[in-house]
Short mmCIF file of N, CA and C in Angstrom, two decimals:
data_model
loop_
_atom_site.label_atom_id
_atom_site.label_comp_id
_atom_site.label_asym_id
_atom_site.label_seq_id
_atom_site.Cartn_x
_atom_site.Cartn_y
_atom_site.Cartn_z
N UNK A 1 -40.27 188.49 173.37
CA UNK A 1 -40.07 188.95 172.11
C UNK A 1 -40.02 187.55 170.86
N UNK A 2 -39.71 186.28 171.46
CA UNK A 2 -39.40 185.42 170.66
C UNK A 2 -41.05 184.97 170.11
N UNK A 3 -41.74 185.02 170.80
CA UNK A 3 -43.37 184.39 170.90
C UNK A 3 -43.58 185.22 170.22
N UNK A 4 -43.51 186.50 169.94
CA UNK A 4 -43.99 187.34 168.72
C UNK A 4 -43.74 187.37 167.46
N UNK A 5 -42.38 186.85 167.42
CA UNK A 5 -41.49 186.25 165.73
C UNK A 5 -42.21 184.84 165.58
N UNK A 6 -42.41 184.14 166.34
CA UNK A 6 -42.86 182.58 165.89
C UNK A 6 -44.78 182.76 165.48
N UNK A 7 -45.17 183.59 166.22
CA UNK A 7 -46.72 184.15 165.97
C UNK A 7 -46.57 184.46 164.68
N UNK A 8 -45.85 185.43 164.50
CA UNK A 8 -45.75 186.37 162.98
C UNK A 8 -45.47 185.39 161.54
N UNK A 9 -44.70 184.84 161.85
CA UNK A 9 -44.03 183.47 160.82
C UNK A 9 -45.32 182.71 161.05
N UNK A 10 -45.89 182.46 161.59
CA UNK A 10 -46.91 181.00 161.44
C UNK A 10 -48.07 182.15 160.33
N UNK A 11 -48.38 183.16 161.24
CA UNK A 11 -49.58 183.71 160.11
C UNK A 11 -49.25 183.91 159.11
N UNK A 12 -48.15 184.30 158.68
CA UNK A 12 -47.80 184.65 157.06
C UNK A 12 -47.64 183.20 156.42
N UNK A 13 -47.48 182.38 157.00
CA UNK A 13 -46.91 180.82 156.71
C UNK A 13 -48.66 180.52 156.23
N UNK A 14 -49.50 180.84 157.14
CA UNK A 14 -50.72 180.36 157.04
C UNK A 14 -51.29 181.01 155.70
N UNK A 15 -51.13 182.50 155.63
CA UNK A 15 -51.88 183.13 154.57
C UNK A 15 -51.30 183.13 153.48
N UNK A 16 -49.90 182.42 153.33
CA UNK A 16 -49.46 182.61 152.03
C UNK A 16 -49.03 180.74 151.16
N UNK A 17 -49.01 179.96 152.55
CA UNK A 17 -49.17 178.45 151.96
C UNK A 17 -50.43 178.32 150.73
N UNK A 18 -51.14 178.64 151.61
CA UNK A 18 -52.71 178.35 150.02
C UNK A 18 -52.67 178.62 148.72
N UNK A 19 -52.61 180.39 149.22
CA UNK A 19 -51.93 181.14 147.60
C UNK A 19 -51.33 180.53 146.75
N UNK A 20 -49.60 180.00 147.34
CA UNK A 20 -48.61 178.99 147.00
C UNK A 20 -48.97 178.01 145.87
N UNK A 21 -49.52 177.34 146.85
CA UNK A 21 -50.16 176.20 146.61
C UNK A 21 -51.09 175.94 145.63
N UNK A 22 -51.98 177.04 145.88
CA UNK A 22 -53.28 177.34 144.34
C UNK A 22 -52.55 177.67 142.85
N UNK A 23 -51.41 178.43 143.16
CA UNK A 23 -50.33 178.63 142.29
C UNK A 23 -50.01 177.52 141.24
N UNK A 24 -49.34 175.90 142.24
CA UNK A 24 -48.45 175.36 141.94
C UNK A 24 -49.62 174.91 140.74
N UNK A 25 -50.91 174.37 141.53
CA UNK A 25 -52.05 173.49 141.35
C UNK A 25 -52.77 174.33 139.77
N UNK A 26 -52.66 175.34 139.82
CA UNK A 26 -53.35 175.98 138.59
C UNK A 26 -52.05 175.85 136.91
N UNK A 27 -50.92 176.20 137.43
CA UNK A 27 -49.14 175.70 136.23
C UNK A 27 -49.47 174.33 135.86
N UNK A 28 -49.68 173.37 137.20
CA UNK A 28 -49.74 172.22 136.39
C UNK A 28 -50.81 171.76 135.45
N UNK A 29 -52.21 172.53 135.76
CA UNK A 29 -53.10 172.22 135.18
C UNK A 29 -53.14 172.61 133.62
N UNK A 30 -52.63 174.18 133.63
CA UNK A 30 -52.46 174.68 132.51
C UNK A 30 -51.55 173.90 131.55
N UNK A 31 -50.42 173.46 132.03
CA UNK A 31 -49.30 173.10 131.32
C UNK A 31 -50.08 171.49 131.01
N UNK A 32 -50.92 170.98 131.60
CA UNK A 32 -52.16 169.84 131.39
C UNK A 32 -52.30 169.71 130.15
N UNK A 33 -52.95 170.70 129.94
CA UNK A 33 -53.92 171.81 129.41
C UNK A 33 -53.30 171.65 127.78
N UNK A 34 -52.36 172.16 127.74
CA UNK A 34 -51.49 172.84 126.64
C UNK A 34 -50.59 171.28 126.06
N UNK A 35 -50.55 170.46 126.92
CA UNK A 35 -50.05 169.17 125.92
C UNK A 35 -51.02 168.27 125.57
N UNK A 36 -51.96 168.33 126.05
CA UNK A 36 -53.30 167.46 125.89
C UNK A 36 -53.89 168.30 124.00
N UNK A 37 -53.58 170.09 124.18
CA UNK A 37 -53.53 170.65 122.83
C UNK A 37 -52.65 170.42 121.51
N UNK A 38 -51.47 170.30 122.12
CA UNK A 38 -51.08 169.82 121.26
C UNK A 38 -50.22 168.55 120.66
N UNK A 39 -51.02 167.77 121.93
CA UNK A 39 -51.13 166.16 120.98
C UNK A 39 -52.08 165.85 120.44
N UNK A 40 -53.50 166.85 120.31
CA UNK A 40 -54.55 166.14 119.55
C UNK A 40 -54.18 167.61 118.16
N UNK A 41 -53.37 167.94 118.10
CA UNK A 41 -53.45 169.04 117.01
C UNK A 41 -52.41 168.13 116.15
N UNK A 42 -51.28 167.62 117.13
CA UNK A 42 -50.53 167.12 116.03
C UNK A 42 -50.77 165.80 115.57
N UNK A 43 -51.33 164.83 116.04
CA UNK A 43 -52.57 163.60 115.57
C UNK A 43 -53.78 164.30 114.48
N UNK A 44 -54.13 165.43 114.76
CA UNK A 44 -54.82 165.69 113.15
C UNK A 44 -53.88 166.02 112.22
N UNK A 45 -52.99 166.98 112.37
CA UNK A 45 -52.55 167.04 111.51
C UNK A 45 -51.28 165.65 110.44
N UNK A 46 -50.93 164.91 111.73
CA UNK A 46 -50.13 163.64 110.93
C UNK A 46 -51.35 162.67 110.20
N UNK A 47 -52.82 163.22 110.71
CA UNK A 47 -53.50 161.46 109.87
C UNK A 47 -53.81 162.40 109.06
N UNK A 48 -54.61 163.32 108.78
CA UNK A 48 -54.66 163.75 107.69
C UNK A 48 -53.59 163.97 106.26
N UNK A 49 -52.06 164.34 106.97
CA UNK A 49 -51.13 164.02 105.97
C UNK A 49 -51.20 162.84 105.46
N UNK A 50 -51.28 161.69 106.25
CA UNK A 50 -50.86 160.24 105.99
C UNK A 50 -52.24 159.39 105.05
N UNK A 51 -53.16 160.12 105.72
CA UNK A 51 -54.25 159.85 104.31
C UNK A 51 -54.67 160.80 103.29
N UNK A 52 -54.32 161.88 103.81
CA UNK A 52 -54.23 162.61 102.59
C UNK A 52 -52.96 161.94 100.81
N UNK A 53 -51.59 161.41 101.64
CA UNK A 53 -50.94 160.78 100.60
C UNK A 53 -51.39 159.67 100.62
N UNK A 54 -52.69 158.92 100.59
CA UNK A 54 -52.85 157.63 100.07
C UNK A 54 -53.57 157.58 99.15
N UNK A 55 -54.46 158.92 99.44
CA UNK A 55 -55.26 158.80 98.42
C UNK A 55 -55.02 159.46 96.71
N UNK A 56 -53.69 159.65 97.09
CA UNK A 56 -53.34 160.50 95.21
C UNK A 56 -53.01 158.67 94.49
N UNK A 57 -52.89 157.93 95.03
CA UNK A 57 -52.44 156.77 94.33
C UNK A 57 -53.97 155.92 94.01
N UNK A 58 -54.48 156.33 94.87
CA UNK A 58 -56.69 155.62 94.82
C UNK A 58 -56.84 156.37 93.34
N UNK A 59 -56.69 157.78 92.47
CA UNK A 59 -57.55 158.20 92.09
C UNK A 59 -58.15 157.48 90.63
N UNK A 60 -56.74 156.90 90.08
CA UNK A 60 -57.19 156.32 88.51
C UNK A 60 -57.69 155.19 89.20
N UNK A 61 -57.81 154.73 90.22
CA UNK A 61 -58.40 153.18 90.52
C UNK A 61 -59.93 153.65 90.62
N UNK A 62 -60.38 154.68 91.23
CA UNK A 62 -61.89 154.85 91.91
C UNK A 62 -62.65 155.46 90.23
N UNK A 63 -61.73 155.99 89.82
CA UNK A 63 -62.44 156.57 88.32
C UNK A 63 -62.94 154.79 87.41
N UNK A 64 -62.23 154.14 87.69
CA UNK A 64 -62.13 152.90 86.82
C UNK A 64 -63.43 152.02 87.46
N UNK A 65 -63.52 152.18 89.07
CA UNK A 65 -63.98 151.17 89.86
C UNK A 65 -65.83 151.37 89.57
N UNK A 66 -66.12 152.20 89.12
CA UNK A 66 -67.82 152.51 89.17
C UNK A 66 -68.89 151.47 88.72
N UNK A 67 -67.79 150.59 88.00
CA UNK A 67 -68.80 149.82 87.31
C UNK A 67 -69.05 148.18 88.22
N UNK A 68 -67.34 147.94 88.75
CA UNK A 68 -67.42 146.93 89.44
C UNK A 68 -66.78 147.14 90.88
N UNK A 69 -67.43 147.59 91.63
CA UNK A 69 -67.39 148.42 93.04
C UNK A 69 -66.73 146.96 94.00
N UNK A 70 -66.85 146.09 94.27
CA UNK A 70 -66.82 145.24 95.10
C UNK A 70 -65.40 143.87 94.89
N UNK A 71 -65.60 144.09 93.89
CA UNK A 71 -64.30 143.02 93.47
C UNK A 71 -63.07 144.01 93.15
N UNK A 72 -62.82 145.44 92.77
CA UNK A 72 -62.62 146.26 92.61
C UNK A 72 -61.80 146.83 94.11
N UNK A 73 -63.10 146.59 94.92
CA UNK A 73 -62.27 147.41 96.16
C UNK A 73 -61.94 146.03 97.06
N UNK A 74 -62.16 145.00 96.87
CA UNK A 74 -61.34 144.29 98.07
C UNK A 74 -59.94 144.00 97.21
N UNK A 75 -59.38 143.74 95.73
CA UNK A 75 -58.44 143.76 95.24
C UNK A 75 -57.20 145.22 95.71
N UNK A 76 -58.06 146.00 95.96
CA UNK A 76 -56.84 147.31 95.96
C UNK A 76 -57.11 147.74 97.33
N UNK A 77 -57.73 147.08 98.31
CA UNK A 77 -57.39 147.02 99.90
C UNK A 77 -56.24 145.67 100.27
N UNK A 78 -56.39 144.81 99.26
CA UNK A 78 -54.94 144.36 99.49
C UNK A 78 -53.87 144.94 99.96
N UNK A 79 -53.21 145.90 99.36
CA UNK A 79 -51.98 146.21 99.30
C UNK A 79 -51.35 147.46 100.49
N UNK A 80 -52.94 147.75 100.65
CA UNK A 80 -52.83 149.11 101.70
C UNK A 80 -52.99 148.68 103.62
N UNK A 81 -51.95 149.19 103.72
CA UNK A 81 -51.22 148.88 105.45
C UNK A 81 -53.23 148.17 106.18
N UNK A 82 -52.23 147.06 106.67
CA UNK A 82 -53.87 146.74 107.91
C UNK A 82 -53.95 148.18 108.81
N UNK A 83 -53.18 148.99 109.32
CA UNK A 83 -53.17 150.05 110.09
C UNK A 83 -54.32 151.36 110.01
N UNK A 84 -54.35 151.64 108.65
CA UNK A 84 -55.29 152.20 107.71
C UNK A 84 -56.46 151.70 106.72
N UNK A 85 -56.16 150.53 107.15
CA UNK A 85 -57.42 149.91 105.14
C UNK A 85 -58.79 150.00 105.73
N UNK A 86 -59.42 150.19 107.25
CA UNK A 86 -60.78 150.25 107.95
C UNK A 86 -60.73 151.87 107.07
N UNK A 87 -60.22 152.81 107.22
CA UNK A 87 -60.53 154.80 106.93
C UNK A 87 -60.04 154.36 105.28
N UNK A 88 -59.64 153.92 104.41
CA UNK A 88 -59.30 153.57 103.63
C UNK A 88 -60.52 152.79 102.63
N UNK A 89 -61.29 151.97 103.28
CA UNK A 89 -62.03 151.36 102.86
C UNK A 89 -62.95 151.94 102.80
N UNK A 90 -63.88 152.99 103.83
CA UNK A 90 -64.43 153.59 104.41
C UNK A 90 -65.11 154.91 103.54
N UNK A 91 -63.64 155.56 103.35
CA UNK A 91 -63.35 156.67 102.31
C UNK A 91 -63.74 156.09 101.03
N UNK A 92 -63.66 154.84 100.69
CA UNK A 92 -64.11 154.49 99.41
C UNK A 92 -65.00 154.46 99.06
N UNK A 93 -65.72 153.72 99.79
CA UNK A 93 -67.19 153.38 99.72
C UNK A 93 -68.42 154.78 99.72
N UNK A 94 -67.70 155.84 100.59
CA UNK A 94 -68.73 156.68 100.72
C UNK A 94 -68.68 157.72 99.59
N UNK A 95 -67.39 157.62 98.53
CA UNK A 95 -67.08 158.27 97.44
C UNK A 95 -67.97 157.36 96.71
N UNK A 96 -67.37 156.02 96.60
CA UNK A 96 -68.16 155.04 95.87
C UNK A 96 -69.75 155.38 95.47
N UNK A 97 -70.35 155.82 96.42
CA UNK A 97 -71.86 155.52 97.51
C UNK A 97 -72.37 157.49 96.83
N UNK A 98 -71.56 158.20 97.10
CA UNK A 98 -71.87 159.11 97.14
C UNK A 98 -72.34 159.83 98.58
N UNK A 99 -72.31 159.59 99.66
CA UNK A 99 -72.66 159.52 101.00
C UNK A 99 -72.22 159.34 102.00
N UNK A 100 -72.44 160.35 102.85
CA UNK A 100 -71.26 160.25 104.10
C UNK A 100 -72.15 160.35 105.54
N UNK A 101 -72.36 160.23 106.24
CA UNK A 101 -72.81 160.72 107.38
C UNK A 101 -72.02 160.66 108.41
N UNK A 102 -71.76 161.56 109.37
CA UNK A 102 -70.70 162.24 110.21
C UNK A 102 -70.68 161.20 111.72
N UNK A 103 -71.93 160.38 111.89
CA UNK A 103 -71.54 159.58 112.83
C UNK A 103 -70.97 158.09 112.66
N UNK A 104 -71.03 157.94 111.62
CA UNK A 104 -70.55 157.06 110.68
C UNK A 104 -68.65 157.13 110.74
N UNK A 105 -68.29 158.35 110.31
CA UNK A 105 -67.86 158.63 110.27
C UNK A 105 -66.45 158.68 111.48
N UNK A 106 -67.29 159.09 112.51
CA UNK A 106 -66.92 158.90 114.21
C UNK A 106 -66.24 157.52 114.26
N UNK A 107 -67.08 156.67 114.09
CA UNK A 107 -66.44 155.45 114.48
C UNK A 107 -65.76 155.04 113.50
N UNK A 108 -65.42 155.94 111.96
CA UNK A 108 -64.38 154.90 111.26
C UNK A 108 -63.06 155.73 111.40
N UNK A 109 -62.90 156.89 112.20
CA UNK A 109 -62.10 157.48 111.62
C UNK A 109 -61.42 157.61 113.77
N UNK A 110 -62.25 157.30 114.24
CA UNK A 110 -61.73 157.31 115.99
C UNK A 110 -60.71 156.37 116.04
N UNK A 111 -60.64 155.37 115.85
CA UNK A 111 -59.15 154.11 115.94
C UNK A 111 -58.04 154.79 115.10
N UNK A 112 -58.64 155.04 114.15
CA UNK A 112 -57.32 155.47 113.68
C UNK A 112 -56.50 156.89 113.85
N UNK A 113 -57.28 157.81 114.11
CA UNK A 113 -56.80 159.10 114.72
C UNK A 113 -56.14 158.91 116.49
N UNK A 114 -56.74 157.38 117.20
CA UNK A 114 -56.30 157.44 118.26
C UNK A 114 -54.72 156.66 117.84
N UNK A 115 -54.40 155.73 116.80
CA UNK A 115 -53.66 155.33 116.29
C UNK A 115 -52.15 156.50 116.66
N UNK A 116 -52.53 157.86 116.07
CA UNK A 116 -51.81 158.58 116.24
C UNK A 116 -51.54 159.64 117.40
N UNK A 117 -52.16 159.15 117.74
CA UNK A 117 -52.19 160.75 119.42
C UNK A 117 -51.60 158.84 120.26
N UNK A 118 -51.58 157.34 120.10
CA UNK A 118 -50.67 156.77 120.79
C UNK A 118 -49.35 156.78 120.36
N UNK A 119 -49.37 157.09 119.59
CA UNK A 119 -47.76 157.40 119.13
C UNK A 119 -47.05 158.94 119.67
N UNK A 120 -47.90 159.50 118.99
CA UNK A 120 -46.99 160.83 119.99
C UNK A 120 -46.78 160.92 121.78
N UNK A 121 -48.18 160.70 122.01
CA UNK A 121 -48.59 160.51 123.63
C UNK A 121 -48.33 159.44 124.37
N UNK A 122 -48.28 158.33 123.59
CA UNK A 122 -48.68 157.07 124.04
C UNK A 122 -49.98 157.01 125.16
N UNK A 123 -50.80 156.85 124.78
CA UNK A 123 -51.93 157.36 125.00
C UNK A 123 -51.94 158.48 126.71
N UNK A 124 -51.00 158.37 127.04
CA UNK A 124 -50.82 158.95 128.46
C UNK A 124 -52.08 160.59 129.62
N UNK A 125 -51.99 161.49 128.39
CA UNK A 125 -52.83 162.90 128.16
C UNK A 125 -54.16 162.40 128.00
N UNK A 126 -54.52 161.87 126.81
CA UNK A 126 -55.65 161.22 126.46
C UNK A 126 -56.86 160.19 127.26
N UNK A 127 -58.14 160.69 126.96
CA UNK A 127 -58.91 159.80 127.83
C UNK A 127 -59.95 159.15 126.10
N UNK A 128 -59.80 158.45 126.13
CA UNK A 128 -60.57 157.88 124.28
C UNK A 128 -62.04 158.10 124.52
N UNK A 129 -62.44 157.95 125.50
CA UNK A 129 -63.93 158.52 125.35
C UNK A 129 -64.61 159.66 125.65
N UNK A 130 -63.33 160.50 125.74
CA UNK A 130 -63.76 162.12 126.10
C UNK A 130 -63.65 162.53 124.86
N UNK A 131 -62.82 161.76 123.73
CA UNK A 131 -62.27 161.87 122.21
C UNK A 131 -63.43 161.77 121.36
N UNK A 132 -63.72 162.81 120.47
CA UNK A 132 -64.91 163.09 119.47
C UNK A 132 -64.67 163.30 118.20
N UNK A 133 -64.80 162.69 116.95
CA UNK A 133 -64.10 163.32 115.55
C UNK A 133 -65.61 163.89 115.23
N UNK A 134 -65.62 165.22 114.62
CA UNK A 134 -66.53 166.14 114.57
C UNK A 134 -67.21 166.33 113.27
N UNK A 135 -66.39 166.19 112.69
CA UNK A 135 -66.38 166.41 111.27
C UNK A 135 -65.58 166.06 110.11
N UNK A 136 -65.24 165.06 109.16
CA UNK A 136 -64.37 164.54 108.32
C UNK A 136 -65.01 165.56 106.79
N UNK A 137 -63.88 165.82 106.31
CA UNK A 137 -64.44 166.33 104.56
C UNK A 137 -63.57 165.31 103.44
N UNK A 138 -64.66 164.68 102.94
CA UNK A 138 -64.33 163.62 102.08
C UNK A 138 -63.91 164.18 100.98
N UNK A 139 -62.65 164.39 100.26
CA UNK A 139 -62.21 165.00 98.92
C UNK A 139 -63.07 164.14 97.18
N UNK A 140 -63.90 164.65 97.04
CA UNK A 140 -64.17 163.80 95.41
C UNK A 140 -62.98 164.70 94.11
N UNK A 141 -62.99 163.08 93.70
CA UNK A 141 -61.84 163.36 92.86
C UNK A 141 -61.96 164.12 91.29
N UNK A 142 -63.07 164.63 91.50
CA UNK A 142 -63.55 165.46 90.03
C UNK A 142 -62.97 167.19 90.31
N UNK A 143 -62.49 167.64 91.66
CA UNK A 143 -62.46 168.78 91.72
C UNK A 143 -61.54 169.11 92.13
N UNK A 144 -60.58 169.62 91.36
CA UNK A 144 -58.91 170.29 91.57
C UNK A 144 -58.23 170.68 93.02
N UNK A 145 -59.60 171.28 93.88
CA UNK A 145 -59.37 171.68 94.94
C UNK A 145 -59.99 171.04 96.18
N UNK A 146 -59.67 169.86 96.21
CA UNK A 146 -60.23 168.77 96.65
C UNK A 146 -59.62 169.11 98.09
N UNK A 147 -59.70 168.77 99.29
CA UNK A 147 -58.96 168.86 100.54
C UNK A 147 -59.42 167.93 101.84
N UNK A 148 -58.75 166.80 102.24
CA UNK A 148 -59.07 166.18 102.90
C UNK A 148 -58.93 166.57 104.46
N UNK A 149 -60.10 166.93 104.87
CA UNK A 149 -59.64 167.31 106.82
C UNK A 149 -60.35 166.37 107.50
N UNK A 150 -59.82 166.28 109.07
CA UNK A 150 -60.41 166.09 110.14
C UNK A 150 -60.93 167.69 111.49
N UNK A 151 -61.89 167.25 111.49
CA UNK A 151 -62.21 168.35 112.90
C UNK A 151 -62.52 167.26 114.36
N UNK A 152 -61.84 167.74 115.48
CA UNK A 152 -62.01 167.08 116.81
C UNK A 152 -62.06 167.64 117.65
N UNK A 153 -63.14 167.02 118.69
CA UNK A 153 -63.26 167.55 119.92
C UNK A 153 -62.91 166.47 120.77
N UNK A 154 -62.02 167.27 122.16
CA UNK A 154 -61.96 166.80 123.46
C UNK A 154 -62.60 167.36 124.49
N UNK A 155 -63.64 166.24 124.65
CA UNK A 155 -63.92 166.85 126.29
C UNK A 155 -62.92 166.30 127.69
N UNK A 156 -61.55 167.93 127.87
CA UNK A 156 -61.27 167.97 129.25
C UNK A 156 -61.93 167.99 131.07
N UNK A 157 -61.30 167.01 131.25
CA UNK A 157 -62.15 167.10 132.78
C UNK A 157 -61.02 168.02 133.49
N UNK A 158 -61.78 169.14 133.64
CA UNK A 158 -61.03 169.87 134.95
C UNK A 158 -61.50 169.68 136.56
N UNK A 159 -60.57 168.89 136.91
CA UNK A 159 -60.79 168.49 138.44
C UNK A 159 -59.95 169.06 139.33
N UNK A 160 -60.93 170.35 140.12
CA UNK A 160 -59.89 171.21 141.12
C UNK A 160 -60.59 170.78 142.22
N UNK A 161 -59.92 171.25 143.51
CA UNK A 161 -60.49 171.32 144.41
C UNK A 161 -61.25 171.75 144.87
N UNK A 162 -62.82 171.17 145.13
CA UNK A 162 -64.03 172.33 144.92
C UNK A 162 -64.70 173.13 143.67
N UNK A 163 -64.15 172.49 142.66
CA UNK A 163 -64.05 172.73 141.49
C UNK A 163 -64.25 172.06 139.92
N UNK A 164 -65.28 171.03 139.67
CA UNK A 164 -65.20 170.43 138.40
C UNK A 164 -65.74 171.29 137.22
N UNK A 165 -64.83 170.91 136.21
CA UNK A 165 -65.65 171.65 135.06
C UNK A 165 -65.34 170.57 134.04
N UNK A 166 -65.64 170.77 132.66
CA UNK A 166 -64.93 170.38 131.33
C UNK A 166 -65.16 171.45 130.67
N UNK A 167 -63.96 171.46 129.86
CA UNK A 167 -63.36 172.43 129.24
C UNK A 167 -63.07 171.82 127.63
N UNK A 168 -63.82 172.14 126.80
CA UNK A 168 -63.79 171.51 125.86
C UNK A 168 -62.49 172.03 124.35
N UNK A 169 -61.71 171.10 123.91
CA UNK A 169 -61.16 171.49 123.02
C UNK A 169 -61.57 171.27 122.03
N UNK A 170 -61.29 172.00 120.27
CA UNK A 170 -61.73 171.71 119.81
C UNK A 170 -59.98 172.05 119.04
N UNK A 171 -59.80 171.12 117.72
CA UNK A 171 -58.79 171.00 116.89
C UNK A 171 -59.53 171.12 115.47
N UNK A 172 -58.67 171.30 114.00
CA UNK A 172 -58.83 170.38 113.16
C UNK A 172 -57.62 171.02 112.44
N UNK A 173 -57.60 169.59 110.96
CA UNK A 173 -56.41 169.88 110.57
C UNK A 173 -57.44 169.51 108.78
N UNK A 174 -56.53 170.41 107.43
CA UNK A 174 -56.89 170.34 106.26
C UNK A 174 -55.90 170.20 105.44
N UNK A 175 -55.42 169.34 104.59
CA UNK A 175 -54.30 168.63 103.51
C UNK A 175 -55.36 168.54 102.86
N UNK A 176 -54.91 169.41 101.60
CA UNK A 176 -54.90 169.18 100.16
C UNK A 176 -54.54 167.80 99.61
N UNK A 177 -55.55 167.67 98.50
CA UNK A 177 -55.05 166.07 98.28
C UNK A 177 -54.59 166.32 96.70
N UNK A 178 -53.52 165.78 96.27
CA UNK A 178 -52.66 165.94 95.47
C UNK A 178 -52.72 165.04 94.17
N UNK A 179 -53.24 165.33 92.71
CA UNK A 179 -53.53 164.14 92.48
C UNK A 179 -52.63 163.91 90.47
N UNK A 180 -51.51 164.24 91.03
CA UNK A 180 -50.32 164.16 90.01
C UNK A 180 -50.57 165.29 89.16
N UNK A 181 -49.79 165.26 87.74
CA UNK A 181 -49.79 165.94 86.80
C UNK A 181 -50.36 166.05 85.48
#
């Protein structure tokens, strides 16, 4: 009789343990996906909020800068913090030239966006190479409903035993740029 009980416990364990391990691994993967989504959305929100706030004091200067672009741009960038100087310079050059290309925006905004990801997660959950800036909405200063925005795509590599897949996570954030009274 004891051998029958031991055999049934072994049989039950061999059936239940794989399902239990699959459930645990699935929960860990879902938590990781949720963390990545939260980090990407928070970084997008924070980056857009910060850049929108910096654009407000620049509006009168940009109107003045049409004739003397280079001299004005160098004097203006002297007081902007180093961490966002490249982004603001790119925005201003694009605004002045009235041209923007999204591949250039990706290379311009990715380091700035990465700064906000590192602040929120220390870069633990996000791979830099899988992060892509899909679209940047640049406000034009003559429009009262100007919105500054960013759309981000992240390719999450789902690596499970016997299953490899890439999950694409897209997030966006927009903020109205306020231009004073």
